[in-house]
PDB file of N, CA and C in Angstrom:
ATOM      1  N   UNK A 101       9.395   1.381   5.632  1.00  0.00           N
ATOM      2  CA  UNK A 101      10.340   2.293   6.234  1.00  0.00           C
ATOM      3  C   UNK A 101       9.640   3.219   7.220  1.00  0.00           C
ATOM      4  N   UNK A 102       8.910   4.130   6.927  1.00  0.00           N
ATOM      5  CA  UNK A 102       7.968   4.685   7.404  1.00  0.00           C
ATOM      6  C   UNK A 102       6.247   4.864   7.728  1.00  0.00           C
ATOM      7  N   UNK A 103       5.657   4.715   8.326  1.00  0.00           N
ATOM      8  CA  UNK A 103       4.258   4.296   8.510  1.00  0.00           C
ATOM      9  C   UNK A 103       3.936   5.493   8.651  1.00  0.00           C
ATOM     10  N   UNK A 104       2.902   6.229   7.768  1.00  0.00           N
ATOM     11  CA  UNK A 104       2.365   7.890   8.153  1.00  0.00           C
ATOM     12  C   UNK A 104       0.831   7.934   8.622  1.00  0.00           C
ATOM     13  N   UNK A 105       0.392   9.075   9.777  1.00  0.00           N
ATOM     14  CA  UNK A 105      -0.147   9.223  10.175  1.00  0.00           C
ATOM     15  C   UNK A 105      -1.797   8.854   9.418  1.00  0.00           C
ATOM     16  N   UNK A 106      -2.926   8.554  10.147  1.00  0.00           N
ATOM     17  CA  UNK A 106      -4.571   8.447   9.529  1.00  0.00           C
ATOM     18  C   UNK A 106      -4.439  10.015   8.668  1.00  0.00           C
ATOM     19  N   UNK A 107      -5.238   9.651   7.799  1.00  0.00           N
ATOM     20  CA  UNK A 107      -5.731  10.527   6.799  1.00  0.00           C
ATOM     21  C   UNK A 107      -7.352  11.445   7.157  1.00  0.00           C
ATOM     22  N   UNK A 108      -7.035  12.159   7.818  1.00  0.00           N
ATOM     23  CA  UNK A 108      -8.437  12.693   8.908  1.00  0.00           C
ATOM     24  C   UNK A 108      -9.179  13.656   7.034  1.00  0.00           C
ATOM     25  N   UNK A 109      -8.572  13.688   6.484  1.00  0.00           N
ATOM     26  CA  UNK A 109      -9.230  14.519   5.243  1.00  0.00           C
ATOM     27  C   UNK A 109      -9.783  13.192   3.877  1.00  0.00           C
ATOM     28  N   UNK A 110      -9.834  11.861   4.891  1.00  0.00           N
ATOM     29  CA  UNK A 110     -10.824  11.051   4.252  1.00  0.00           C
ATOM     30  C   UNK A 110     -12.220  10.727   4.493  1.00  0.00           C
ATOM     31  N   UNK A 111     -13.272  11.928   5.275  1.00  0.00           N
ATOM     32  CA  UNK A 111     -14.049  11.188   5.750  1.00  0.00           C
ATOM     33  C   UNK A 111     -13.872  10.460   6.947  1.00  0.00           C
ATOM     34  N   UNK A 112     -14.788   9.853   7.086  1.00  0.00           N
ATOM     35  CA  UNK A 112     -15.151   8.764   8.459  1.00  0.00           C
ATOM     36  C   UNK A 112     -14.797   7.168   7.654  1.00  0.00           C
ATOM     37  N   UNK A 113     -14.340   7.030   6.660  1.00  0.00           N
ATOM     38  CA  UNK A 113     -13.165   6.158   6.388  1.00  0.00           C
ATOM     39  C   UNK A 113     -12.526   4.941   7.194  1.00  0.00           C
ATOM     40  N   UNK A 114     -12.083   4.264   6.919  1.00  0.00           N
ATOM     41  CA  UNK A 114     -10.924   3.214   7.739  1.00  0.00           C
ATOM     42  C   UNK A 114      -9.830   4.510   7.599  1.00  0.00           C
ATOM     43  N   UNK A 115      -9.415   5.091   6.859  1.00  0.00           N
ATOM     44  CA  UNK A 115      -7.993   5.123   6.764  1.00  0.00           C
ATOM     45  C   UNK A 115      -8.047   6.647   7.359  1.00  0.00           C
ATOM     46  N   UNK A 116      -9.487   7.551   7.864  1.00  0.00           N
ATOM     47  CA  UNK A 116      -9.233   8.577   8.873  1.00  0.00           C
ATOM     48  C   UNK A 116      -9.112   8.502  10.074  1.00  0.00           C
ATOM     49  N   UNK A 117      -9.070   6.838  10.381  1.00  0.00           N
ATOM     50  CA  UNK A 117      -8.904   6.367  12.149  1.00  0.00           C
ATOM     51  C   UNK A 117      -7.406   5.653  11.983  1.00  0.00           C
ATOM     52  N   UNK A 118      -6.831   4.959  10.870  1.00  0.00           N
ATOM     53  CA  UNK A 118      -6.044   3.864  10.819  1.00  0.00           C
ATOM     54  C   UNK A 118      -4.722   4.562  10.318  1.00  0.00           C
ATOM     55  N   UNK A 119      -3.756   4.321  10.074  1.00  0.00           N
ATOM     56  CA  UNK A 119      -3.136   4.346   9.184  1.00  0.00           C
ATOM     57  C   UNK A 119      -3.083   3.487   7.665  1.00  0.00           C
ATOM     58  N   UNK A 120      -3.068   3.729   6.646  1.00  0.00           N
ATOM     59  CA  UNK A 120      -3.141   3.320   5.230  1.00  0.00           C
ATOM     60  C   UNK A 120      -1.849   3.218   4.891  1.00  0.00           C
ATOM     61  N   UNK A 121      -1.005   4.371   4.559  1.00  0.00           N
ATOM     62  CA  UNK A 121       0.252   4.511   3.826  1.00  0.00           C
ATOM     63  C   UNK A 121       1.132   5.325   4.698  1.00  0.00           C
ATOM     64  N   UNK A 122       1.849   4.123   3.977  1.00  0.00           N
ATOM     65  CA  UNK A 122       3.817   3.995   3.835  1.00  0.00           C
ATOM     66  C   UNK A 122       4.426   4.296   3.242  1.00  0.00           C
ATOM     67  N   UNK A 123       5.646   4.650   3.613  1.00  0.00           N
ATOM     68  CA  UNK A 123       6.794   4.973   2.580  1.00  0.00           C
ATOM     69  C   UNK A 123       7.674   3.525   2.330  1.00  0.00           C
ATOM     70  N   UNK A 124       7.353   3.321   1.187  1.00  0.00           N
ATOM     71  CA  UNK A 124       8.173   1.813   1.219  1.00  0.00           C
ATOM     72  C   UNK A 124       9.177   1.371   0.618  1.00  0.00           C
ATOM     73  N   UNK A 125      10.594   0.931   0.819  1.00  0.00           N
ATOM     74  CA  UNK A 125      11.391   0.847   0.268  1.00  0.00           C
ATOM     75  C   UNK A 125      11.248  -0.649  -0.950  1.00  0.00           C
ATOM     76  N   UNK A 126      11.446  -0.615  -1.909  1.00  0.00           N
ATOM     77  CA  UNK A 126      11.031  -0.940  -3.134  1.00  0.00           C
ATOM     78  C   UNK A 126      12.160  -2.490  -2.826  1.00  0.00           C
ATOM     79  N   UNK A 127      12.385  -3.253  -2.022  1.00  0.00           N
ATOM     80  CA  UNK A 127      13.845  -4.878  -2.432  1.00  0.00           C
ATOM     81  C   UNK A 127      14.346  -5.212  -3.966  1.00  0.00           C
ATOM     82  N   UNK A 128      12.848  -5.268  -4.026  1.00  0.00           N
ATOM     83  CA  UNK A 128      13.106  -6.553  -5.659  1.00  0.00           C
ATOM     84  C   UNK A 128      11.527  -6.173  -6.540  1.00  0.00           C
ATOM     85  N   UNK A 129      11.710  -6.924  -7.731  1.00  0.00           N
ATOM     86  CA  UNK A 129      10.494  -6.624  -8.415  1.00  0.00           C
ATOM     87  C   UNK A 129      10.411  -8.105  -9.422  1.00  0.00           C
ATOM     88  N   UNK A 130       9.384  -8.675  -9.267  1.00  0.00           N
ATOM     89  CA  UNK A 130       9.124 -10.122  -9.743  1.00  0.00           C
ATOM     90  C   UNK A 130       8.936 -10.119 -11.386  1.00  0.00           C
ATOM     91  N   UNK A 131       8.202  -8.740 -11.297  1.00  0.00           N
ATOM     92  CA  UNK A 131       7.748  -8.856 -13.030  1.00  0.00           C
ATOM     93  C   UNK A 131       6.698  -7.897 -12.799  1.00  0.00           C
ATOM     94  N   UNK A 132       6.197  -7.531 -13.894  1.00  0.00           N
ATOM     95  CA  UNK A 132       5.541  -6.235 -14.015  1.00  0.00           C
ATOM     96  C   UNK A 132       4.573  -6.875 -15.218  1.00  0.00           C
ATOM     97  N   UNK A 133       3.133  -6.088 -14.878  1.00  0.00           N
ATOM     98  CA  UNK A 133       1.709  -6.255 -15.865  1.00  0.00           C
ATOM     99  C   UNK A 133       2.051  -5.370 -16.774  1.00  0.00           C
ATOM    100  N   UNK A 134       1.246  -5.584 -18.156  1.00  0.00           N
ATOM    101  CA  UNK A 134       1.465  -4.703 -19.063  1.00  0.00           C
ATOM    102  C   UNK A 134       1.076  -3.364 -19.038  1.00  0.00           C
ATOM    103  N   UNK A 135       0.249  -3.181 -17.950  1.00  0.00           N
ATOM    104  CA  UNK A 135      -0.591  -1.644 -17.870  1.00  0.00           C
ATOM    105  C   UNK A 135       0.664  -0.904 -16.518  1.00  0.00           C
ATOM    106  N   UNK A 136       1.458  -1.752 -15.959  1.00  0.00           N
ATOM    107  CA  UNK A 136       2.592  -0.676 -15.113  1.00  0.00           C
ATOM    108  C   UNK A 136       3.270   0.272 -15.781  1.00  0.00           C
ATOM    109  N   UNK A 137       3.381   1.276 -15.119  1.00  0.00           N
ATOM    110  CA  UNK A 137       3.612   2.850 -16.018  1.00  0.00           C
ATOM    111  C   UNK A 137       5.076   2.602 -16.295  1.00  0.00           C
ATOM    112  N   UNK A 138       5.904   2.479 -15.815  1.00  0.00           N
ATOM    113  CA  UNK A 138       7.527   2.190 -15.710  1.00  0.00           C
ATOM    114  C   UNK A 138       7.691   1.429 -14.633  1.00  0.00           C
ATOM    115  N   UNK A 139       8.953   1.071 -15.273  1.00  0.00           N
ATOM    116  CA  UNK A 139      10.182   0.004 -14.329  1.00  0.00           C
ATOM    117  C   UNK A 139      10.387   1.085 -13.011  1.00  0.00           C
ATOM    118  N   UNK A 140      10.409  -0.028 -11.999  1.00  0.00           N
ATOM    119  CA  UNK A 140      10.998   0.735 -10.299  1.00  0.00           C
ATOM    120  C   UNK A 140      12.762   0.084 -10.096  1.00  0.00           C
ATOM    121  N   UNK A 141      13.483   1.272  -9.968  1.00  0.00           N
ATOM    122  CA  UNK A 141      14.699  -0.203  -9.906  1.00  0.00           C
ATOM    123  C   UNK A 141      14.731  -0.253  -8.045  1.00  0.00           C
ATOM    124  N   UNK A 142      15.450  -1.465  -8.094  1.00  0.00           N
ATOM    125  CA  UNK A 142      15.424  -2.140  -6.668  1.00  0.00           C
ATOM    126  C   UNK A 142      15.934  -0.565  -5.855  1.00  0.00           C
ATOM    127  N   UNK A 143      15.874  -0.329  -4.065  1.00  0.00           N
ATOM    128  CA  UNK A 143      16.042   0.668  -3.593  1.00  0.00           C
ATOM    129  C   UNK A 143      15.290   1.983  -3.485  1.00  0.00           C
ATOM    130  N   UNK A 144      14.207   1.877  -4.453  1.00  0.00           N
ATOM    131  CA  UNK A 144      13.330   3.138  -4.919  1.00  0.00           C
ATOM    132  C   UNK A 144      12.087   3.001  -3.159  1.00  0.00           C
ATOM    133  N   UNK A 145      11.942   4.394  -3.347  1.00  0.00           N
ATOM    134  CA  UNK A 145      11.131   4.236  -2.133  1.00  0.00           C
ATOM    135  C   UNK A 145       9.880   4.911  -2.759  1.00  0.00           C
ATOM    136  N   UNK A 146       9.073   4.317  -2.083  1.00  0.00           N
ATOM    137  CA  UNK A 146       7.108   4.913  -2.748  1.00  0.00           C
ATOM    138  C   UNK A 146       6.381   5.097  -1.632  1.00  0.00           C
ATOM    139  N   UNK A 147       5.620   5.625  -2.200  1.00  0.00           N
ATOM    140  CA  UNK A 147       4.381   6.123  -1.420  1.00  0.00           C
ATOM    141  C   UNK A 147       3.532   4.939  -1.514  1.00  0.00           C
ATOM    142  N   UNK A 148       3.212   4.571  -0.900  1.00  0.00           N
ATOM    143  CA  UNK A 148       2.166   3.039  -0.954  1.00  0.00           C
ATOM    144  C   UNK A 148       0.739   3.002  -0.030  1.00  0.00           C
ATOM    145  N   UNK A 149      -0.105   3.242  -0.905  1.00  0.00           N
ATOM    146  CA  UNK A 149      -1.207   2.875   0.018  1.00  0.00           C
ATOM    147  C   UNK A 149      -1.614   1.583   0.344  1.00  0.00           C
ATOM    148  N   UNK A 150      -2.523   0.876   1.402  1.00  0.00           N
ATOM    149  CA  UNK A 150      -2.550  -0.048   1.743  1.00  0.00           C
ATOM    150  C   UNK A 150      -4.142  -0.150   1.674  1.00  0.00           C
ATOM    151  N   UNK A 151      -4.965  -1.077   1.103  1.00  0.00           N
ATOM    152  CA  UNK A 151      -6.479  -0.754   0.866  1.00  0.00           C
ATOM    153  C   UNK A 151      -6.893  -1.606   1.846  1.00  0.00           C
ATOM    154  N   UNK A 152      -6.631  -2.570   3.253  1.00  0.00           N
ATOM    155  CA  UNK A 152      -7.052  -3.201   4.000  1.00  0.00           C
ATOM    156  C   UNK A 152      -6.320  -2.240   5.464  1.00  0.00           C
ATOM    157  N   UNK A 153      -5.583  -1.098   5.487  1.00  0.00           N
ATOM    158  CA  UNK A 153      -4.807  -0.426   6.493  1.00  0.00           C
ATOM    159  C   UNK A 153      -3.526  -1.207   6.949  1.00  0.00           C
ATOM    160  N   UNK A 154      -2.919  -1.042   7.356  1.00  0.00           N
ATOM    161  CA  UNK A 154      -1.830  -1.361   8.166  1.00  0.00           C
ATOM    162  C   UNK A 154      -1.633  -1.883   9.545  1.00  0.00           C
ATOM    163  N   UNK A 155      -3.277  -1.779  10.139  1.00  0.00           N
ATOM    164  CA  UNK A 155      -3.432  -2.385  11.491  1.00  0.00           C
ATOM    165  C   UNK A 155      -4.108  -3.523  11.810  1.00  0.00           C
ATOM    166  N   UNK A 156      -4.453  -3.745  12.549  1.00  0.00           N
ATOM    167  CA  UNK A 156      -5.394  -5.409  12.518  1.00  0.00           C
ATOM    168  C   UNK A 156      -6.760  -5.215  11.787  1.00  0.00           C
ATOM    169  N   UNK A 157      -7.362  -5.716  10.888  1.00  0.00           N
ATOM    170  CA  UNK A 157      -7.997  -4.956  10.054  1.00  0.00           C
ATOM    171  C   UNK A 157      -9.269  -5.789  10.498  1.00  0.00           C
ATOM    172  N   UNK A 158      -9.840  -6.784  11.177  1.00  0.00           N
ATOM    173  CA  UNK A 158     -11.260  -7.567  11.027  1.00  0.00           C
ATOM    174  C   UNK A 158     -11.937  -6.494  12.290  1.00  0.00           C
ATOM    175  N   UNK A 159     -11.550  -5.568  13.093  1.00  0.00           N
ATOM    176  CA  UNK A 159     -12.350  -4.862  13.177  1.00  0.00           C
ATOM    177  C   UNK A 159     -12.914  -3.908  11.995  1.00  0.00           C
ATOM    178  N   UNK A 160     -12.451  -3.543  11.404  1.00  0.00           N
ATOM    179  CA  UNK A 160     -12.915  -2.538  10.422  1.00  0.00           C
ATOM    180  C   UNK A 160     -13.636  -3.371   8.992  1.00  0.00           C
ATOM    181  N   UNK A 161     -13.111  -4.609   8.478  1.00  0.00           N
ATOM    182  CA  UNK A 161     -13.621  -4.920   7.759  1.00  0.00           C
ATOM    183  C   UNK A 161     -14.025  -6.176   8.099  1.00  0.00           C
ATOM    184  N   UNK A 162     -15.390  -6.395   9.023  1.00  0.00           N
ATOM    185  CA  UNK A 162     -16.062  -7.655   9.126  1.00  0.00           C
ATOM    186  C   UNK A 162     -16.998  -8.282   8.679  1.00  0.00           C
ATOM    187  N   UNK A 163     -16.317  -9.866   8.384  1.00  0.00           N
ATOM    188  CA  UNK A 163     -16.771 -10.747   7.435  1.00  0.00           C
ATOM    189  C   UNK A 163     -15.932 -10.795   6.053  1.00  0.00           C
ATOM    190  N   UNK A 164     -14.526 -10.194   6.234  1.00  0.00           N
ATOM    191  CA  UNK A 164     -13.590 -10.642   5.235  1.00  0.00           C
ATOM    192  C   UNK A 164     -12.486 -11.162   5.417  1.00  0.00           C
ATOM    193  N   UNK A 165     -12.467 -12.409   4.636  1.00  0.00           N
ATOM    194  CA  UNK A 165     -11.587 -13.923   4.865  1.00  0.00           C
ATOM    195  C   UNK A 165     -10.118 -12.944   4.299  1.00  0.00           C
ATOM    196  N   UNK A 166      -9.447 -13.915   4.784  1.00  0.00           N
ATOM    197  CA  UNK A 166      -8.273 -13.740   4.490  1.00  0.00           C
ATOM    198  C   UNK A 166      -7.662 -12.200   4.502  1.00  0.00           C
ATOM    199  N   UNK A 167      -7.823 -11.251   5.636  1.00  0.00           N
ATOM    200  CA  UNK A 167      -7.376 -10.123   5.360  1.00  0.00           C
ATOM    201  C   UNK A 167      -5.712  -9.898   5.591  1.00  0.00           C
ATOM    202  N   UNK A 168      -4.933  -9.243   5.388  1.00  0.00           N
ATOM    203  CA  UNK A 168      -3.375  -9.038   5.260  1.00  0.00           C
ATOM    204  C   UNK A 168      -3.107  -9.443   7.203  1.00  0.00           C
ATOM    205  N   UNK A 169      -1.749  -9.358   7.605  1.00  0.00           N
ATOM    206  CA  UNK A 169      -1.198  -9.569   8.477  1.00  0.00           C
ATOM    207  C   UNK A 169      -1.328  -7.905   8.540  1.00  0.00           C
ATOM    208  N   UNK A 170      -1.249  -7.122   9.766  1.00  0.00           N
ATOM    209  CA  UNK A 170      -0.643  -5.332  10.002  1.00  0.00           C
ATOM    210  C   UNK A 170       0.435  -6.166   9.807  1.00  0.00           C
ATOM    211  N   UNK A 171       0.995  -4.602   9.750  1.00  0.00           N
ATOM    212  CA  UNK A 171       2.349  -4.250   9.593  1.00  0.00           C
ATOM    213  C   UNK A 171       2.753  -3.281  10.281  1.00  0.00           C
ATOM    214  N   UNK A 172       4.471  -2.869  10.718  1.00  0.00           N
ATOM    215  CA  UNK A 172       4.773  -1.840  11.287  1.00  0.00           C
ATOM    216  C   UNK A 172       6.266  -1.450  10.593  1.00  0.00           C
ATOM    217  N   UNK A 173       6.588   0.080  10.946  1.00  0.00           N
ATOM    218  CA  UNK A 173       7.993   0.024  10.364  1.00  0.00           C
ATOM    219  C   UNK A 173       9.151  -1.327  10.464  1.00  0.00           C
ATOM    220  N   UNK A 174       9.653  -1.519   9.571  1.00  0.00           N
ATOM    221  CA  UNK A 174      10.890  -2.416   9.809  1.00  0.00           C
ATOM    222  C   UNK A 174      10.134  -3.738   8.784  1.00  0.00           C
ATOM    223  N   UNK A 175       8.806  -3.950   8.952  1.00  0.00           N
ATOM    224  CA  UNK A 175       8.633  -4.944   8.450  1.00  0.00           C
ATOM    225  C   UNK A 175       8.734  -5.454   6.925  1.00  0.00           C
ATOM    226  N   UNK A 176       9.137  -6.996   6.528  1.00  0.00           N
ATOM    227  CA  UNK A 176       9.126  -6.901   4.822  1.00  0.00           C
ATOM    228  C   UNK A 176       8.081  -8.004   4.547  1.00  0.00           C
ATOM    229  N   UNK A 177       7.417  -7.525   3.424  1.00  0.00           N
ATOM    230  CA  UNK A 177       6.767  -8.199   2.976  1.00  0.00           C
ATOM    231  C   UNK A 177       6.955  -8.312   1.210  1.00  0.00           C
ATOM    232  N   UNK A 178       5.990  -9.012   0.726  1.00  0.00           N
ATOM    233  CA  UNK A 178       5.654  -9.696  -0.710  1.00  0.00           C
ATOM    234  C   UNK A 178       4.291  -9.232  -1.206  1.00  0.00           C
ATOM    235  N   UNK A 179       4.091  -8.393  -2.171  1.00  0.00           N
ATOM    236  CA  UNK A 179       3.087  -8.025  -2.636  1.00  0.00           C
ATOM    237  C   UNK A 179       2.898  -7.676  -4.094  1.00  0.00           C
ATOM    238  N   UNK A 180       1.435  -7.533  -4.335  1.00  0.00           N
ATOM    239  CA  UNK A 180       0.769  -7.202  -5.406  1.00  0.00           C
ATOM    240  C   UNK A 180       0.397  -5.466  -5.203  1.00  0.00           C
ATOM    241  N   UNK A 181       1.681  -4.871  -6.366  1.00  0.00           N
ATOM    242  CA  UNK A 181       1.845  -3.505  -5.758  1.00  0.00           C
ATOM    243  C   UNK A 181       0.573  -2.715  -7.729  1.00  0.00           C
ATOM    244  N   UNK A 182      -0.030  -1.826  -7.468  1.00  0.00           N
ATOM    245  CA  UNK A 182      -0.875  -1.528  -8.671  1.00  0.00           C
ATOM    246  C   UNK A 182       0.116  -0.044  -8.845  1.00  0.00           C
ATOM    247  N   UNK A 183      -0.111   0.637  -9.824  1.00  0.00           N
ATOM    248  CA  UNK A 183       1.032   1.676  -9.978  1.00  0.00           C
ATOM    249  C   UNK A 183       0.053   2.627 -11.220  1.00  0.00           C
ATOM    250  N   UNK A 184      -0.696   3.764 -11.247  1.00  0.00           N
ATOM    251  CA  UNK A 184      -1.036   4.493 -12.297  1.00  0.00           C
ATOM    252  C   UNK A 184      -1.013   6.082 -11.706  1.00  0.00           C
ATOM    253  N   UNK A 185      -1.133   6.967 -12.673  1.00  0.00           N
ATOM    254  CA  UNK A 185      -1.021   8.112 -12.285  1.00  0.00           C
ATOM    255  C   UNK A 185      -2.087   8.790 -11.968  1.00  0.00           C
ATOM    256  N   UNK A 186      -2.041   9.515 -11.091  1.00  0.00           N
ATOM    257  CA  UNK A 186      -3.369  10.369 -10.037  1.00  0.00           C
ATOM    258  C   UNK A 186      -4.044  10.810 -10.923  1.00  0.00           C
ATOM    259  N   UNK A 187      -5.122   9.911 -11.861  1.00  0.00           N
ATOM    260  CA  UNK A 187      -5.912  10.545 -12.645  1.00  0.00           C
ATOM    261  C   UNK A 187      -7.015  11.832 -11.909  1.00  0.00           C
ATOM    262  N   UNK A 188      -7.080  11.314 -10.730  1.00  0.00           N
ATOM    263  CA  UNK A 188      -7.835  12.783 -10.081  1.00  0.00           C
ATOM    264  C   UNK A 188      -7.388  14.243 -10.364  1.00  0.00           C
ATOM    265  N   UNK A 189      -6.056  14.284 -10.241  1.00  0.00           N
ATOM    266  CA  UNK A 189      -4.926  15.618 -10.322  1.00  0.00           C
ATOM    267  C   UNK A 189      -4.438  15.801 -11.216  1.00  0.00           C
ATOM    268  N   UNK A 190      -4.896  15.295 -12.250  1.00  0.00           N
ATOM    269  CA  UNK A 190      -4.329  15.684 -13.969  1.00  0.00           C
ATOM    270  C   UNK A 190      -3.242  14.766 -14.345  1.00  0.00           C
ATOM    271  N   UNK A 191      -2.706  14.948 -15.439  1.00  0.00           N
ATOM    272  CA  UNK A 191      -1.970  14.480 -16.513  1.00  0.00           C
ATOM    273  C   UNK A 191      -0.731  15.376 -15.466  1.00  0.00           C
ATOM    274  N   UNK A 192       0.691  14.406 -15.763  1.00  0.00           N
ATOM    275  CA  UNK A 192       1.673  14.789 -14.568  1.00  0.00           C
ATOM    276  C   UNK A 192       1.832  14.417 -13.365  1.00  0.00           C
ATOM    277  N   UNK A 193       0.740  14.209 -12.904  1.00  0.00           N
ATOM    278  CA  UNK A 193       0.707  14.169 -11.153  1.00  0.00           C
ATOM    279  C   UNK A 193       1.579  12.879 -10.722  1.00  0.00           C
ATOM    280  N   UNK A 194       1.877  12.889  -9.915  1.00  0.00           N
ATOM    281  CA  UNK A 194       2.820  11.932  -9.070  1.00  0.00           C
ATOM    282  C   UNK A 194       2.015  10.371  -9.257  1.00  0.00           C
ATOM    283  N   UNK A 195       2.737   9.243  -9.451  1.00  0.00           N
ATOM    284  CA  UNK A 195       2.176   7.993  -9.539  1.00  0.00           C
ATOM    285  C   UNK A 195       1.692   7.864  -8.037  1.00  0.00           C
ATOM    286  N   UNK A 196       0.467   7.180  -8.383  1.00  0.00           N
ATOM    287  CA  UNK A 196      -0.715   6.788  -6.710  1.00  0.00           C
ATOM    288  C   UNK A 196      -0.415   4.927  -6.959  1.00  0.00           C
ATOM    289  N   UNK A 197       0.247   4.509  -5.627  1.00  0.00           N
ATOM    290  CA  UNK A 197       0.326   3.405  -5.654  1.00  0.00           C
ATOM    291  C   UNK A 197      -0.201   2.241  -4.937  1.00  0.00           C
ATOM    292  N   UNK A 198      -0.578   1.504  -4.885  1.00  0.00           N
ATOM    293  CA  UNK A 198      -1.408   0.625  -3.967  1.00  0.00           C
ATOM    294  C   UNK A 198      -1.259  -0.870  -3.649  1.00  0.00           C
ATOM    295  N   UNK A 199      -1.465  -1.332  -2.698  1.00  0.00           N
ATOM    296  CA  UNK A 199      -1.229  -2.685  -2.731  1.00  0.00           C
ATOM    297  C   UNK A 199      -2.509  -2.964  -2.066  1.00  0.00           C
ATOM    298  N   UNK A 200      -3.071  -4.320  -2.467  1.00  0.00           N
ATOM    299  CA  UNK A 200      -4.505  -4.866  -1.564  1.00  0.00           C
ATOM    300  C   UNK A 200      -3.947  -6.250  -0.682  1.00  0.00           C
ATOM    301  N   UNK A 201      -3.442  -7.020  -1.548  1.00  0.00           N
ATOM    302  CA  UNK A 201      -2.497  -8.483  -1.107  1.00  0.00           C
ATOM    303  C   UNK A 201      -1.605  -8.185  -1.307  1.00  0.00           C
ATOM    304  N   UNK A 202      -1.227  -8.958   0.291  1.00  0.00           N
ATOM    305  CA  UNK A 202       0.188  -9.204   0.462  1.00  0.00           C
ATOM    306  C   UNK A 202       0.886  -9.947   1.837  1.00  0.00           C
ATOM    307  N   UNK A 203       1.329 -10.312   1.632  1.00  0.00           N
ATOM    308  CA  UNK A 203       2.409 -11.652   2.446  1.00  0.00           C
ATOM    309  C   UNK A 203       3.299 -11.015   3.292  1.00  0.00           C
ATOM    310  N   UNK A 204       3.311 -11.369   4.937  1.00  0.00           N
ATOM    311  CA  UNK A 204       4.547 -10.719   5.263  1.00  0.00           C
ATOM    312  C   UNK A 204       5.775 -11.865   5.623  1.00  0.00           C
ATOM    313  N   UNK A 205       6.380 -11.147   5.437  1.00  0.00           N
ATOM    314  CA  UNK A 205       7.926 -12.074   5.632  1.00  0.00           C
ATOM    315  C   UNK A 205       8.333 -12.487   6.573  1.00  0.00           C
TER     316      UNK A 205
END
């Protein structure tokens, strides 16, 4: 849905030059690992980080096969989404979500 700005408070990073995370609207859900914190129902929108960025990524990470397609608003894809809570920020904190693979549509 939304693609948000580089993260300049990561360091010299991929993701303080790139963009990382999205706001992503949630379609469908295939099935869930036993360590996912709760059910997402379809429509839910997340915060999603992206651990390869969102842009053409073999500049930034060279010498790795198979990296994701970018992406831009509008686009849908198929992924392996990870889901636990911001153990950095305590007990409470907002679920930190991530995807590494993923397929675009």
């Amino acid at each position: 849905m939304t693609v948000l700005p580089p993260d300049s408070g990561r360091g010299d990073g991929p993701c303080s030059k790139v963009s990382c995370t999205a706001d992503v609207r949630v379609d469908s859900i295939l099935g869930y690992g036993s360590a996912f914190p709760y059910p997402l129902a379809a429509g839910t929108v997340v915060r999603l980080r992206f651990t390869y960025t969102l842009t053409p990524s073999t500049t930034l990470f060279p010498g790795t096969h198979d990296l994701p397609s970018p992406l831009v608003a509008g686009d849908a894809f198929r992924g392996m989404m990870e889901g636990a809570e911001g153990l950095a920020k305590g007990s409470g904190s907002p679920m930190a979500f991530t995807v590494s693979t993923y397929q675009k549509k």
